[in-house]
Coordinates of N, CA and C in Angstrom, one line a residue:
M1 N -14.8 27.2 -28.8 CA -14.0 26.8 -27.7 C -12.8 26.5 -28.6
S2 N -11.4 26.5 -27.6 CA -9.8 26.1 -27.2 C -9.4 25.1 -26.8
Q3 N -8.7 24.1 -27.6 CA -8.5 23.0 -26.7 C -7.7 23.1 -25.2
P4 N -8.1 22.0 -24.5 CA -6.9 22.6 -23.8 C -5.7 22.6 -24.2
T5 N -4.6 23.5 -23.3 CA -3.6 23.5 -23.4 C -3.0 22.7 -22.6
C6 N -1.5 21.6 -23.7 CA -0.7 20.7 -23.0 C -0.7 20.6 -21.0
T7 N -0.5 22.0 -20.8 CA -0.3 22.2 -19.4 C -1.5 21.6 -18.9
E8 N -3.0 22.2 -19.2 CA -4.5 21.9 -18.0 C -4.2 20.4 -18.0
K9 N -4.1 20.1 -20.0 CA -4.4 18.7 -19.6 C -3.6 17.6 -19.1
A10 N -2.3 18.1 -18.5 CA -1.7 17.7 -17.2 C -2.2 17.7 -16.1
I11 N -2.2 19.4 -15.9 CA -3.0 19.3 -14.6 C -4.3 18.5 -14.3
Q12 N -5.1 18.4 -15.0 CA -6.6 17.1 -15.1 C -6.4 16.3 -14.5
I13 N -5.5 15.5 -15.3 CA -4.6 14.4 -14.8 C -4.2 14.4 -13.0
F14 N -3.4 15.0 -13.7 CA -2.8 15.6 -11.7 C -3.7 15.6 -10.5
M15 N -5.3 16.7 -10.7 CA -6.3 16.3 -10.1 C -6.8 15.0 -10.0
Q16 N -6.8 14.2 -10.7 CA -7.5 12.5 -10.5 C -6.4 11.5 -9.5
L17 N -5.1 12.2 -9.7 CA -4.3 11.5 -8.8 C -3.4 11.9 -7.5
S18 N -4.7 13.1 -7.4 CA -4.3 13.5 -6.0 C -4.3 12.8 -4.6
P19 N -5.1 12.4 -5.0 CA -5.5 11.1 -3.7 C -4.8 10.4 -3.5
Y20 N -4.4 9.7 -4.4 CA -3.0 8.5 -4.7 C -1.7 9.4 -4.0
F21 N -1.9 10.4 -4.4 CA -0.4 11.1 -4.1 C -0.4 11.8 -2.3
Q22 N -1.6 12.0 -2.1 CA -2.0 12.3 -0.8 C -1.6 11.0 -0.1
G23 N -2.4 9.7 -0.2 CA -2.2 8.2 0.4 C -0.9 7.9 0.4
L24 N 0.2 8.2 -0.6 CA 1.6 7.9 -0.3 C 2.2 8.7 0.2
G25 N 2.1 9.5 -0.1 CA 2.6 10.8 0.5 C 3.4 10.3 2.4
D26 N 3.3 9.6 3.5 CA 4.4 9.5 4.2 C 4.9 7.9 4.3
P27 N 6.2 8.4 4.1 CA 7.2 6.8 4.4 C 6.0 6.0 4.7
V28 N 5.8 5.9 6.6 CA 5.5 4.3 6.0 C 4.4 3.6 5.8
R29 N 2.9 4.6 4.8 CA 2.1 4.1 4.5 C 3.4 3.5 3.1
Q30 N 4.0 3.7 2.2 CA 4.9 3.7 1.4 C 5.3 2.1 1.9
Q31 N 5.5 2.1 3.6 CA 6.3 1.3 3.7 C 5.1 -0.3 3.6
I32 N 3.9 0.4 4.4 CA 2.6 -0.9 4.0 C 2.3 -1.4 2.7
V33 N 2.2 -0.3 1.6 CA 2.4 -1.0 0.0 C 3.0 -1.8 -0.1
A34 N 4.5 -1.7 0.1 CA 5.3 -2.2 -0.6 C 5.6 -3.4 0.3
L35 N 5.1 -3.6 1.7 CA 4.6 -4.7 2.1 C 3.6 -5.6 1.4
L36 N 3.1 -5.0 0.7 CA 1.3 -5.8 0.6 C 1.1 -6.5 -0.9
I37 N 1.9 -5.8 -1.6 CA 2.5 -5.5 -2.8 C 3.0 -7.2 -3.5
D38 N 3.7 -8.7 -2.6 CA 3.6 -9.5 -2.8 C 2.9 -10.0 -1.6
K39 N 1.7 -9.4 -1.4 CA 1.4 -10.8 -0.3 C -0.4 -10.2 -0.6
E40 N -1.1 -11.7 -0.2 CA -2.8 -11.3 -0.9 C -3.3 -10.5 0.5
S41 N -3.2 -11.1 1.6 CA -3.7 -9.6 1.8 C -3.6 -10.6 3.9
L42 N -3.2 -8.7 4.7 CA -3.1 -9.0 6.2 C -3.8 -8.6 6.3
N43 N -4.0 -8.4 8.0 CA -4.5 -8.0 8.8 C -3.8 -6.9 9.8
V44 N -4.1 -6.4 10.3 CA -3.2 -5.3 11.2 C -2.4 -5.5 11.8
S45 N -2.7 -6.3 12.8 CA -1.2 -7.7 13.7 C -0.3 -8.0 12.6
Q46 N -0.5 -8.3 11.6 CA 0.8 -9.1 10.7 C 1.2 -7.9 10.8
I47 N 0.5 -6.7 9.6 CA 1.1 -5.9 9.0 C 2.1 -4.9 10.3
A48 N 1.5 -4.8 11.3 CA 2.1 -3.9 12.5 C 3.0 -5.0 12.6
E49 N 3.8 -6.4 12.1 CA 4.9 -6.8 12.9 C 5.6 -6.5 11.9
H50 N 5.6 -5.8 11.1 CA 7.0 -5.2 9.8 C 6.7 -4.1 10.2
I51 N 5.9 -3.0 10.9 CA 6.5 -0.9 10.2 C 6.3 -1.2 12.3
P52 N 7.4 -0.5 12.0 CA 8.4 -0.2 13.1 C 7.3 0.9 14.9
M53 N 5.9 0.5 14.8 CA 4.5 1.4 14.9 C 3.7 0.6 16.1
S54 N 2.9 1.3 16.7 CA 1.4 0.5 17.4 C 0.6 0.5 16.7
R55 N -0.1 -0.7 16.2 CA -1.5 -1.7 16.2 C -2.1 0.2 16.2
P56 N -2.3 0.7 16.6 CA -3.4 1.8 16.7 C -3.2 3.1 15.5
T57 N -1.3 3.3 15.5 CA -0.8 4.1 14.0 C -0.8 3.6 13.1
V58 N -0.8 1.8 12.6 CA -0.6 1.3 11.8 C -2.6 1.5 11.5
S59 N -2.6 1.5 11.9 CA -4.7 1.0 11.2 C -4.6 2.8 11.0
H60 N -4.7 3.5 11.2 CA -5.0 4.9 11.4 C -3.7 5.6 9.7
H61 N -2.5 4.2 9.4 CA -2.0 4.9 8.3 C -3.0 3.8 7.3
L62 N -3.3 2.9 7.2 CA -4.6 1.6 7.0 C -5.8 2.4 6.4
K63 N -6.9 3.9 7.1 CA -7.1 4.2 7.0 C -7.2 5.9 6.4
I64 N -6.2 5.8 6.3 CA -5.7 6.4 5.0 C -5.6 6.5 3.8
L65 N -5.0 4.8 3.5 CA -4.6 4.7 2.5 C -6.1 4.3 1.7
R66 N -6.8 3.3 2.6 CA -8.0 3.1 2.1 C -9.3 4.2 1.4
Q67 N -9.0 5.3 2.5 CA -9.8 6.5 1.7 C -9.1 6.7 0.2
A68 N -7.6 6.1 -0.2 CA -7.2 7.3 -0.8 C -7.1 6.4 -1.9
G69 N -7.6 5.5 -1.7 CA -8.8 4.1 -2.5 C -7.0 3.0 -2.9
L70 N -6.5 2.8 -2.3 CA -4.9 2.3 -2.7 C -5.1 1.3 -1.9
L71 N -6.5 1.0 -0.7 CA -6.9 -0.5 0.0 C -7.8 -0.8 -0.2
Q72 N -8.1 -2.2 0.0 CA -9.3 -2.7 0.1 C -9.5 -3.6 1.6
A73 N -10.9 -3.4 1.9 CA -10.9 -4.0 3.7 C -11.8 -5.4 3.4
Q74 N -11.5 -6.0 3.9 CA -12.9 -7.2 3.9 C -12.5 -8.2 5.2
K75 N -13.5 -8.5 5.6 CA -13.6 -8.7 6.9 C -13.8 -10.4 7.1
K76 N -13.2 -10.9 7.6 CA -13.3 -12.5 8.3 C -12.8 -13.1 9.5
G77 N -14.1 -13.1 10.6 CA -14.4 -13.3 11.6 C -14.5 -12.1 12.0
T78 N -13.2 -12.3 12.9 CA -12.8 -10.8 14.0 C -12.1 -9.7 13.4
E79 N -11.4 -10.9 12.3 CA -10.2 -10.0 11.9 C -10.8 -9.0 10.4
I80 N -9.9 -8.5 10.2 CA -10.0 -7.2 8.8 C -8.8 -7.2 7.7
Y81 N -8.7 -8.0 6.4 CA -7.9 -8.3 5.7 C -7.3 -6.6 5.0
Y82 N -6.3 -6.4 4.6 CA -6.7 -5.6 3.7 C -5.8 -6.0 2.6
R83 N -6.2 -5.7 1.7 CA -4.9 -6.0 -0.4 C -4.5 -4.8 -0.8
L84 N -3.9 -4.2 -1.6 CA -4.1 -3.0 -2.6 C -4.7 -3.4 -3.5
E85 N -5.4 -2.4 -3.7 CA -6.3 -2.2 -4.7 C -6.6 -0.9 -5.2
I86 N -4.6 -1.2 -6.2 CA -4.0 -0.3 -7.2 C -4.1 0.2 -9.0
A87 N -5.3 -0.8 -9.3 CA -5.4 -0.7 -11.1 C -5.3 0.7 -11.0
E88 N -7.0 1.1 -10.5 CA -6.7 2.5 -11.3 C -5.6 3.1 -11.3
A89 N -4.7 3.7 -9.9 CA -3.6 4.9 -9.6 C -2.9 4.6 -10.6
I90 N -2.4 3.1 -11.1 CA -1.2 2.3 -11.9 C -2.1 3.3 -13.6
S91 N -3.1 2.9 -13.5 CA -3.6 3.0 -15.0 C -3.4 4.5 -15.0
L92 N -4.2 5.8 -14.3 CA -3.5 7.5 -14.5 C -2.6 7.7 -14.8
F93 N -1.3 6.6 -13.4 CA -0.3 7.0 -14.0 C 0.9 7.4 -15.3
K94 N 0.4 5.4 -15.7 CA 0.1 5.0 -16.7 C -0.4 6.4 -18.5
Q95 N -1.4 7.1 -17.6 CA -1.8 8.0 -18.5 C -0.9 9.4 -18.3
L96 N -0.3 9.9 -16.9 CA 0.7 11.3 -16.9 C 1.7 10.2 -17.6
V97 N 2.7 9.8 -17.8 CA 3.7 9.7 -18.3 C 3.4 9.3 -19.4
Q98 N 2.7 8.5 -20.1 CA 2.2 8.7 -21.7 C 2.0 10.0 -22.1
F99 N 0.8 10.7 -21.6 CA 0.4 11.7 -22.1 C 1.9 13.1 -22.2
V100 N 2.3 13.0 -21.3 CA 4.0 14.0 -21.3 C 4.1 13.1 -22.5
E101 N 5.0 11.8 -22.4 CA 6.2 11.7 -23.6 C 5.4 11.9 -25.0
E102 N 4.3 11.8 -25.4 CA 3.3 11.7 -26.9 C 2.8 13.5 -27.3
E103 N 2.6 14.2 -26.0 CA 1.6 15.5 -26.0 C 2.6 16.9 -26.1
C104 N 3.2 16.3 -25.0 CA 3.7 18.2 -24.6 C 5.7 18.0 -25.1

């Protein structure tokens, strides 16, 4: 059996990254991620204060980011707090960059 080509290996990594690209594919979600970079966690109301959209719209974007594996939610009392969970995504992005630099 032959070794996978450079393109095939890159596609494999891109497939693993696909949910992250989809999650980050909207400017509002990019704003939310940027907002949470230097915060431990925020609830929907706190995030909505910084994003010029309604709370339900912000909640929708948070749901997409959670489904993409970029956020983790934790309930505290009656509120849900969101924090970044990006270690795996960063690791895969680094793999892709390293692979392209060294192998292709």
